[in-house]
C-alpha cells in the first residue's frame, strides 16, 4: 500500500512510517513542521534504508494536500496524525485548536476522496470516554464531546465527522484509533518524542529529570482511590502503537470502525517512575504535589477488539518503554534541535 501520513514527522507519525516501511508499504510524510522537525523524516529513512519523502505545508489547505498527491500519489490510504495537542494551550487558544484539528481532516478528506483513496485512519484518544464506571473502556463505553478541554473535544468532533462521511462514502474504509498513553521510543535511539519547552506528560518529564534539565518529578496527587494513591494510566509503547496502524490498514474494511490501542494494563505514576529509575540505574528526586486539575484517577482500556479483529496486540512492557525512551534521550539530549 502507498500511504500518506499527515503529521508524519511527529512522534507517532514517524514511528508509524518506520512500521509501514518495515512491513513493505510505501510512506510519504506531510507535515507543517510546527512542533516537529524535518530530521525525523531523515531518521525514518536511515532506520529503514528506504526513502520517506517529506512534503511541508499547512494541511488545512487543500492545495497543500493536492501537491502531496501530485508529487507522490496516488495513495491507497491516508493516516491522519496532524493535530495541535497541548491540552493546556488548547484551553487558551480554542479557535486555533478547532480550526487546525478539524481543518486538517476536512482538507485530507476532500482531496483524498476526490483522488480515490480507499482507507482513512484517524488518530483519536482514549480521553473521549466519559464515565469511569465503564473501566476498562471498551469501544462501546459512553463517549462525550463535553470534555474538559478543546483538544479532547476536537478529537471527538473529528470522530463524529468521520462517521457521517463514512456513511455517505460506503466504499471508504474509515478507522478511528483511540490511543491510550503513548510512551517509549524506537530502540535505535534515532526517533522519539521531542516536546517543546517543559513537558506536560509524565514520561518526558521524568526523562528530563533523569538527564538533569529539570530538578524533580512532581507526582500530581497521592490520594486517589488507587492501590498506591497515584493516577493509573494505560501506557503503550509507541512501537506497538505504530504496529497497530499497520494492522488497522491491512485489515480495514468498508465502513466506520473504532479500535482502542492500549495494553489493558494500568500502571501508576509511582510505578512508571520506578520503572524509569530502573532504566537509569538510580533513584530520581520526586515530590508529592497537589492533584492536577482535570486529571482522572484512572483510565485504561480493554484492547480485545483490536486483538480479535486486527490480529494486533502489544508485545512491549513499561520497562521496554523506559529503556527505549532513556536511550533516545541520552542519544539526543536536545532532541532533534541538536541534530
Ligand atoms: C494527557 C492529556 C490527554 C492526552 C495525553 C497524551 C491531560 C489532562 N490529558 O493525558 O488529553 O491525550 O496526555 O498522552 O493533560 N503526572 C504527574 N506528574 C507530571 C505529569 C503527569 O504526576 O509531571 C501524572 C498525571 O497526573 C497522570 C499521569 O501522570 O496521572 C499521566 O499524565 P500525562 O502523561 O500528562 O497523561 P494524561 O494526563 O493521562
CSV table of C-alpha atoms and ligand atoms in Angstrom, one decimal:
chain,number,residue,atom,x,y,z
A,1,UNK,CA,0.0,0.0,0.0
A,2,UNK,CA,1.1,3.6,-0.6
A,3,UNK,CA,0.3,5.7,2.4
A,4,UNK,CA,0.2,9.4,3.0
A,5,UNK,CA,1.0,10.2,6.7
A,6,UNK,CA,-0.4,13.6,7.6
A,7,UNK,CA,1.7,14.7,10.7
A,8,UNK,CA,4.2,12.1,9.7
A,9,UNK,CA,7.2,14.0,11.2
A,10,UNK,CA,5.6,13.8,14.6
A,11,UNK,CA,6.2,11.3,17.4
A,12,UNK,CA,3.6,8.7,16.5
A,13,UNK,CA,3.7,9.5,12.8
A,14,UNK,CA,7.5,8.9,12.4
A,15,UNK,CA,7.2,5.6,14.3
A,16,UNK,CA,4.3,4.5,12.1
A,17,UNK,CA,6.3,5.4,9.0
A,18,UNK,CA,9.0,3.1,10.1
A,19,UNK,CA,6.5,0.3,10.8
A,20,UNK,CA,4.9,0.8,7.4
A,21,UNK,CA,8.2,0.8,5.5
A,22,UNK,CA,9.4,-2.2,7.5
A,23,UNK,CA,6.2,-4.1,6.5
A,24,UNK,CA,6.9,-3.4,2.8
A,25,UNK,CA,4.5,-0.5,2.3
A,26,UNK,CA,5.4,3.0,0.9
A,27,UNK,CA,5.2,6.0,3.1
A,28,UNK,CA,5.1,9.8,2.3
A,29,UNK,CA,5.1,12.3,5.1
A,30,UNK,CA,3.1,15.5,5.0
A,31,UNK,CA,3.8,17.9,7.9
A,32,UNK,CA,3.6,21.6,8.7
A,33,UNK,CA,6.7,21.2,10.9
A,34,UNK,CA,5.1,23.2,13.7
A,35,UNK,CA,6.3,21.4,16.7
A,36,UNK,CA,8.0,18.7,14.6
A,37,UNK,CA,11.3,18.6,12.8
A,38,UNK,CA,12.4,17.5,9.3
A,39,UNK,CA,15.2,15.5,10.8
A,40,UNK,CA,12.6,12.9,11.8
A,41,UNK,CA,11.9,12.1,8.1
A,42,UNK,CA,15.7,11.7,7.5
A,43,UNK,CA,15.9,9.4,10.6
A,44,UNK,CA,13.0,7.3,9.3
A,45,UNK,CA,14.9,6.8,6.1
A,46,UNK,CA,18.1,5.9,8.0
A,47,UNK,CA,16.4,3.3,10.2
A,48,UNK,CA,14.5,1.6,7.3
A,49,UNK,CA,17.0,2.1,4.5
A,50,UNK,CA,14.0,3.2,2.4
A,51,UNK,CA,13.0,6.6,1.1
A,52,UNK,CA,10.5,8.6,3.2
A,53,UNK,CA,9.7,11.8,1.2
A,54,UNK,CA,8.6,14.8,3.2
A,55,UNK,CA,6.1,17.4,1.9
A,56,UNK,CA,6.0,20.6,4.0
A,57,UNK,CA,2.9,22.8,4.2
A,58,UNK,CA,-0.3,23.7,6.0
A,59,UNK,CA,-2.5,20.6,6.0
A,60,UNK,CA,-5.7,22.7,6.4
A,61,UNK,CA,-5.0,23.9,2.8
A,62,UNK,CA,-6.5,21.7,0.1
A,63,UNK,CA,-3.7,22.9,-2.3
A,64,UNK,CA,-1.0,21.6,0.0
A,65,UNK,CA,-2.7,18.1,0.2
A,66,UNK,CA,-3.2,18.2,-3.6
A,67,UNK,CA,0.5,18.9,-4.0
A,68,UNK,CA,1.4,15.8,-2.0
A,69,UNK,CA,-0.9,13.8,-4.3
A,70,UNK,CA,0.5,15.4,-7.5
A,71,UNK,CA,4.1,14.9,-6.4
A,72,UNK,CA,3.9,11.5,-4.7
A,73,UNK,CA,0.5,9.9,-5.3
A,74,UNK,CA,-1.7,8.1,-6.0
A,75,UNK,CA,-2.2,6.9,-2.4
A,76,UNK,CA,-4.2,4.0,-1.2
A,77,UNK,CA,-4.6,5.4,2.2
A,78,UNK,CA,-4.2,8.4,4.5
A,79,UNK,CA,-3.3,8.2,8.1
A,80,UNK,CA,-4.1,11.5,9.9
A,81,UNK,CA,-1.9,12.3,12.9
A,82,UNK,CA,-1.7,16.0,12.3
A,83,UNK,CA,-3.1,18.0,15.3
A,84,UNK,CA,-2.2,20.6,17.9
A,85,UNK,CA,-2.0,18.6,21.1
A,86,UNK,CA,-1.1,20.7,24.1
A,87,UNK,CA,-4.1,20.3,26.4
A,88,UNK,CA,-3.4,23.4,28.5
A,89,UNK,CA,-2.7,25.6,25.5
A,90,UNK,CA,-6.0,24.4,23.8
A,91,UNK,CA,-8.0,26.0,26.6
A,92,UNK,CA,-6.3,29.3,25.9
A,93,UNK,CA,-6.5,29.1,22.1
A,94,UNK,CA,-9.7,27.2,21.3
A,95,UNK,CA,-10.2,28.7,17.9
A,96,UNK,CA,-6.7,27.8,16.7
A,97,UNK,CA,-7.2,24.2,18.0
A,98,UNK,CA,-10.6,23.7,16.4
A,99,UNK,CA,-9.6,25.3,13.1
A,100,UNK,CA,-6.4,23.2,12.8
A,101,UNK,CA,-7.6,19.9,14.3
A,102,UNK,CA,-10.8,19.9,12.2
A,103,UNK,CA,-9.5,21.8,9.2
A,104,UNK,CA,-6.8,19.3,8.5
A,105,UNK,CA,-9.4,16.5,8.5
A,106,UNK,CA,-11.6,18.4,6.1
A,107,UNK,CA,-8.8,19.1,3.6
A,108,UNK,CA,-7.5,15.5,3.8
A,109,UNK,CA,-11.0,14.0,3.3
A,110,UNK,CA,-11.9,16.4,0.4
A,111,UNK,CA,-8.8,15.8,-1.5
A,112,UNK,CA,-8.3,12.1,-0.5
A,113,UNK,CA,-11.9,11.1,-1.6
A,114,UNK,CA,-11.6,13.1,-4.8
A,115,UNK,CA,-8.3,11.3,-5.6
A,116,UNK,CA,-9.7,7.9,-4.8
A,117,UNK,CA,-8.2,6.8,-1.5
A,118,UNK,CA,-9.6,3.5,-0.1
A,119,UNK,CA,-8.7,4.0,3.6
A,120,UNK,CA,-8.6,6.8,6.1
A,121,UNK,CA,-7.2,6.2,9.6
A,122,UNK,CA,-7.6,8.8,12.3
A,123,UNK,CA,-5.6,9.3,15.5
A,124,UNK,CA,-8.1,9.7,18.3
A,125,UNK,CA,-7.7,9.4,22.0
A,126,UNK,CA,-9.0,7.4,25.0
A,127,UNK,CA,-10.0,10.6,26.7
A,128,UNK,CA,-13.2,10.5,24.6
A,129,UNK,CA,-14.6,8.0,27.2
A,130,UNK,CA,-16.7,9.9,29.7
A,131,UNK,CA,-17.6,7.6,32.6
A,132,UNK,CA,-15.1,5.9,34.9
A,133,UNK,CA,-17.7,3.3,35.9
A,134,UNK,CA,-17.1,1.8,32.4
A,135,UNK,CA,-13.4,0.9,33.2
A,136,UNK,CA,-11.7,-0.9,31.5
A,137,UNK,CA,-13.1,1.0,28.5
A,138,UNK,CA,-14.3,-1.0,25.6
A,139,UNK,CA,-15.2,0.7,22.3
A,140,UNK,CA,-18.9,0.5,23.5
A,141,UNK,CA,-18.2,2.7,26.6
A,142,UNK,CA,-20.0,6.0,26.7
A,143,UNK,CA,-18.2,8.8,24.9
A,144,UNK,CA,-18.8,12.5,25.2
A,145,UNK,CA,-18.0,15.7,23.3
A,146,UNK,CA,-18.5,17.6,26.5
A,147,UNK,CA,-14.8,17.0,27.6
A,148,UNK,CA,-12.6,19.1,29.8
A,149,UNK,CA,-10.6,20.9,27.0
A,150,UNK,CA,-10.8,21.9,23.3
A,151,UNK,CA,-8.0,19.4,22.3
A,152,UNK,CA,-10.0,16.4,23.5
A,153,UNK,CA,-13.3,17.9,22.2
A,154,UNK,CA,-11.7,18.4,18.8
A,155,UNK,CA,-10.8,14.7,18.7
A,156,UNK,CA,-14.3,13.6,19.5
A,157,UNK,CA,-15.7,16.1,17.0
A,158,UNK,CA,-13.5,14.5,14.3
A,159,UNK,CA,-14.9,11.1,15.1
A,160,UNK,CA,-18.4,12.4,14.6
A,161,UNK,CA,-17.5,14.0,11.3
A,162,UNK,CA,-15.8,10.8,10.1
A,163,UNK,CA,-18.8,8.6,10.9
A,164,UNK,CA,-21.0,10.9,8.8
A,165,UNK,CA,-18.5,10.9,5.9
A,166,UNK,CA,-18.2,7.1,6.1
A,167,UNK,CA,-22.0,6.7,5.8
A,168,UNK,CA,-22.2,8.6,2.5
A,169,UNK,CA,-19.0,7.0,1.1
A,170,UNK,CA,-19.8,3.3,1.6
A,171,UNK,CA,-16.8,2.2,-0.4
A,172,UNK,CA,-14.4,4.0,2.0
A,173,UNK,CA,-12.7,2.2,4.9
A,174,UNK,CA,-12.7,4.7,7.9
A,175,UNK,CA,-10.8,3.6,11.0
A,176,UNK,CA,-10.7,5.5,14.3
A,177,UNK,CA,-7.9,4.5,16.6
A,178,UNK,CA,-8.3,5.6,20.2
A,179,UNK,CA,-4.8,5.8,21.7
A,180,UNK,CA,-4.1,5.5,25.4
A,181,UNK,CA,-0.9,7.0,26.7
A,182,UNK,CA,2.0,6.6,24.1
A,183,UNK,CA,5.5,6.3,25.6
A,184,UNK,CA,8.9,5.0,24.7
A,185,UNK,CA,10.9,5.4,21.5
A,186,UNK,CA,12.3,3.4,18.6
A,187,UNK,CA,15.0,1.1,20.0
A,188,UNK,CA,17.6,2.6,17.6
A,189,UNK,CA,17.5,5.8,19.6
A,190,UNK,CA,17.1,7.7,16.3
A,191,UNK,CA,13.5,8.8,16.6
A,192,UNK,CA,11.5,9.7,19.7
A,193,UNK,CA,9.3,12.3,21.4
A,194,UNK,CA,10.6,15.8,21.2
A,195,UNK,CA,8.3,18.1,23.2
A,196,UNK,CA,8.9,21.8,23.1
A,197,UNK,CA,9.6,23.5,26.4
A,198,UNK,CA,8.8,21.9,29.7
A,199,UNK,CA,6.9,18.7,29.0
A,200,UNK,CA,3.4,18.2,30.3
A,201,UNK,CA,3.3,14.4,30.0
A,202,UNK,CA,4.8,12.2,32.6
A,203,UNK,CA,7.5,10.1,30.8
A,204,UNK,CA,9.1,13.1,29.0
A,205,UNK,CA,9.1,15.0,32.3
A,206,UNK,CA,10.7,12.1,34.2
A,207,UNK,CA,13.3,11.7,31.4
A,208,UNK,CA,14.2,15.4,31.7
A,209,UNK,CA,14.8,15.0,35.4
A,210,UNK,CA,17.0,12.0,34.7
A,211,UNK,CA,19.1,13.9,32.2
A,212,UNK,CA,19.4,16.8,34.7
A,213,UNK,CA,17.5,19.5,32.9
A,214,UNK,CA,14.6,19.5,35.4
A,215,UNK,CA,15.0,19.3,39.1
A,216,UNK,CA,12.5,16.8,40.3
A,217,UNK,CA,9.4,14.8,39.3
A,218,UNK,CA,6.2,16.3,40.7
A,219,UNK,CA,3.7,13.5,41.5
A,220,UNK,CA,0.3,15.0,40.9
A,221,UNK,CA,-1.7,13.6,43.8
A,222,UNK,CA,-1.2,10.5,46.0
A,223,UNK,CA,-4.7,10.5,47.5
A,224,UNK,CA,-6.6,8.9,44.6
A,225,UNK,CA,-8.6,5.8,45.2
A,226,UNK,CA,-5.9,3.6,43.5
A,227,UNK,CA,-3.6,0.9,45.0
A,228,UNK,CA,-0.7,3.4,45.7
A,229,UNK,CA,-2.8,6.6,45.7
A,230,UNK,CA,-1.4,7.9,42.4
A,231,UNK,CA,-3.1,8.0,39.0
A,232,UNK,CA,-3.4,4.9,36.8
A,233,UNK,CA,-2.8,5.1,33.1
A,234,UNK,CA,-2.5,2.6,30.2
A,235,UNK,CA,1.0,3.4,28.8
A,236,UNK,CA,1.5,1.9,25.4
A,237,UNK,CA,5.0,1.6,23.7
A,238,UNK,CA,5.0,3.8,20.6
A,239,UNK,CA,6.4,0.9,18.6
A,240,UNK,CA,3.4,-1.2,19.5
A,241,UNK,CA,1.1,1.7,18.7
A,242,UNK,CA,2.8,2.2,15.3
A,243,UNK,CA,2.3,-1.5,14.5
A,244,UNK,CA,-1.4,-1.1,15.4
A,245,UNK,CA,-1.7,1.4,12.5
A,246,UNK,CA,-0.2,-1.1,10.1
A,247,UNK,CA,-2.6,-3.8,11.3
A,248,UNK,CA,-5.6,-1.4,11.0
A,249,UNK,CA,-4.7,-0.5,7.5
A,250,UNK,CA,-4.1,-4.1,6.3
A,251,UNK,CA,-7.4,-5.3,7.9
A,252,UNK,CA,-9.6,-2.2,7.2
A,253,UNK,CA,-12.9,-2.9,5.5
A,254,UNK,CA,-15.6,-0.5,4.1
A,255,UNK,CA,-17.5,1.4,6.8
A,256,UNK,CA,-16.6,3.1,10.1
A,257,UNK,CA,-14.7,1.1,12.8
A,258,UNK,CA,-13.3,2.2,16.1
A,259,UNK,CA,-10.4,0.4,18.0
A,260,UNK,CA,-8.8,1.0,21.3
A,261,UNK,CA,-5.0,0.8,21.1
A,262,UNK,CA,-3.6,0.2,24.6
A,263,UNK,CA,-2.2,-2.5,26.7
A,264,UNK,CA,-5.1,-3.0,29.1
A,265,UNK,CA,-2.6,-2.9,32.0
A,266,UNK,CA,-2.9,0.1,34.3
A,267,UNK,CA,0.4,1.5,35.7
A,268,UNK,CA,0.6,4.1,38.4
A,269,UNK,CA,2.6,7.3,38.4
A,270,UNK,CA,4.9,5.9,41.0
A,271,UNK,CA,5.1,2.6,39.1
A,272,UNK,CA,6.2,4.5,35.9
A,273,UNK,CA,8.8,6.5,37.9
A,274,UNK,CA,10.2,3.3,39.5
A,275,UNK,CA,10.5,1.7,36.0
A,276,UNK,CA,12.3,4.7,34.7
A,277,UNK,CA,14.6,4.7,37.7
A,278,UNK,CA,15.4,1.1,36.9
A,279,UNK,CA,16.3,2.0,33.3
A,280,UNK,CA,18.5,4.9,34.5
A,281,UNK,CA,20.1,2.9,37.3
A,282,UNK,CA,19.5,5.2,40.2
A,283,UNK,CA,16.7,6.9,42.1
A,284,UNK,CA,15.3,10.3,40.9
A,285,UNK,CA,14.2,13.2,43.0
A,286,UNK,CA,10.5,13.3,43.4
A,287,UNK,CA,7.9,15.3,45.4
A,288,UNK,CA,4.2,14.7,46.0
A,289,UNK,CA,2.2,17.7,44.7
A,290,UNK,CA,-1.5,18.6,44.6
A,291,UNK,CA,-3.7,16.9,42.0
A,292,UNK,CA,-3.6,18.4,38.6
A,293,UNK,CA,-6.9,20.0,37.7
A,294,UNK,CA,-8.8,17.9,35.0
A,295,UNK,CA,-7.0,14.6,35.8
A,296,UNK,CA,-8.9,11.5,36.4
A,297,UNK,CA,-7.9,8.8,38.9
A,298,UNK,CA,-7.7,6.0,36.3
A,299,UNK,CA,-8.0,5.3,32.6
A,300,UNK,CA,-7.2,2.1,30.8
A,301,UNK,CA,-8.7,0.1,28.0
A,302,UNK,CA,-9.9,-3.3,27.0
A,303,UNK,CA,-7.9,-3.9,23.8
A,304,UNK,CA,-9.7,-7.2,23.0
A,305,UNK,CA,-11.5,-5.9,19.9
A,306,UNK,CA,-8.2,-4.9,18.2
A,307,UNK,CA,-6.7,-8.4,19.1
A,308,UNK,CA,-9.8,-10.1,17.7
A,309,UNK,CA,-10.4,-8.1,14.5
A,310,UNK,CA,-6.9,-6.7,13.6
A,311,UNK,CA,-4.8,-9.6,15.0
A,312,UNK,CA,-2.8,-7.0,16.9
A,313,UNK,CA,-1.7,-6.9,20.5
A,314,UNK,CA,1.1,-5.1,22.4
A,315,UNK,CA,4.3,-7.0,23.0
A,316,UNK,CA,6.4,-4.4,24.8
A,317,UNK,CA,6.3,-3.5,28.5
A,318,UNK,CA,6.7,-0.4,30.5
A,319,UNK,CA,10.3,-1.4,31.2
A,320,UNK,CA,10.9,-1.6,27.5
A,321,UNK,CA,9.4,1.8,27.0
A,322,UNK,CA,11.5,3.4,29.8
A,323,UNK,CA,14.7,1.8,28.4
A,324,UNK,CA,14.0,3.0,24.9
A,325,UNK,CA,12.9,6.5,25.9
A,326,UNK,CA,16.1,6.8,28.0
A,327,UNK,CA,18.2,5.6,25.1
A,328,UNK,CA,16.6,8.2,22.8
A,329,UNK,CA,17.0,10.9,25.5
A,330,UNK,CA,20.7,10.2,26.1
A,331,UNK,CA,21.5,9.9,22.3
A,332,UNK,CA,19.6,13.2,21.7
A,333,UNK,CA,19.8,15.4,24.8
A,334,UNK,CA,18.5,18.4,22.9
A,335,UNK,CA,16.0,16.4,20.8
A,336,UNK,CA,16.1,16.9,17.0
A,337,UNK,CA,17.3,20.5,17.6
A,338,UNK,CA,20.7,19.1,18.4
A,339,UNK,CA,20.9,17.4,15.0
B,1,LIG,C1,-2.6,13.7,28.7
B,1,LIG,C2,-3.8,14.5,28.3
B,1,LIG,C3,-4.5,13.7,27.2
B,1,LIG,C4,-3.6,13.3,26.1
B,1,LIG,C5,-2.5,12.5,26.6
B,1,LIG,C6,-1.5,12.2,25.6
B,1,LIG,C7,-4.3,16.0,30.2
B,1,LIG,C8,-5.3,16.3,31.2
B,1,LIG,N1,-4.6,14.9,29.4
B,1,LIG,O1,-3.2,12.5,29.4
B,1,LIG,O2,-5.6,14.5,26.7
B,1,LIG,O3,-4.4,12.5,25.2
B,1,LIG,O4,-1.8,13.3,27.7
B,1,LIG,O5,-0.5,11.3,26.1
B,1,LIG,O6,-3.3,16.6,30.0
B,1,LIG,N2,1.7,13.3,36.1
B,1,LIG,C9,2.4,13.6,37.2
B,1,LIG,N3,3.5,14.5,37.0
B,1,LIG,C10,3.7,15.1,35.8
B,1,LIG,C11,3.0,14.7,34.7
B,1,LIG,C12,1.9,13.8,34.9
B,1,LIG,O7,2.2,13.1,38.3
B,1,LIG,O8,4.7,15.9,35.8
B,1,LIG,C13,0.6,12.2,36.2
B,1,LIG,C14,-0.8,12.7,35.9
B,1,LIG,O9,-1.4,13.2,37.0
B,1,LIG,C15,-1.4,11.4,35.4
B,1,LIG,C16,-0.2,10.6,34.8
B,1,LIG,O10,0.9,11.2,35.3
B,1,LIG,O11,-1.9,10.6,36.5
B,1,LIG,C17,-0.1,10.7,33.3
B,1,LIG,O12,-0.2,12.1,32.9
B,1,LIG,P1,0.1,12.6,31.4
B,1,LIG,O13,1.4,11.9,30.9
B,1,LIG,O14,0.1,14.0,31.4
B,1,LIG,O15,-1.1,11.9,30.6
B,1,LIG,P2,-2.7,12.1,30.8
B,1,LIG,O16,-3.0,13.1,31.8
B,1,LIG,O17,-3.2,10.7,31.0
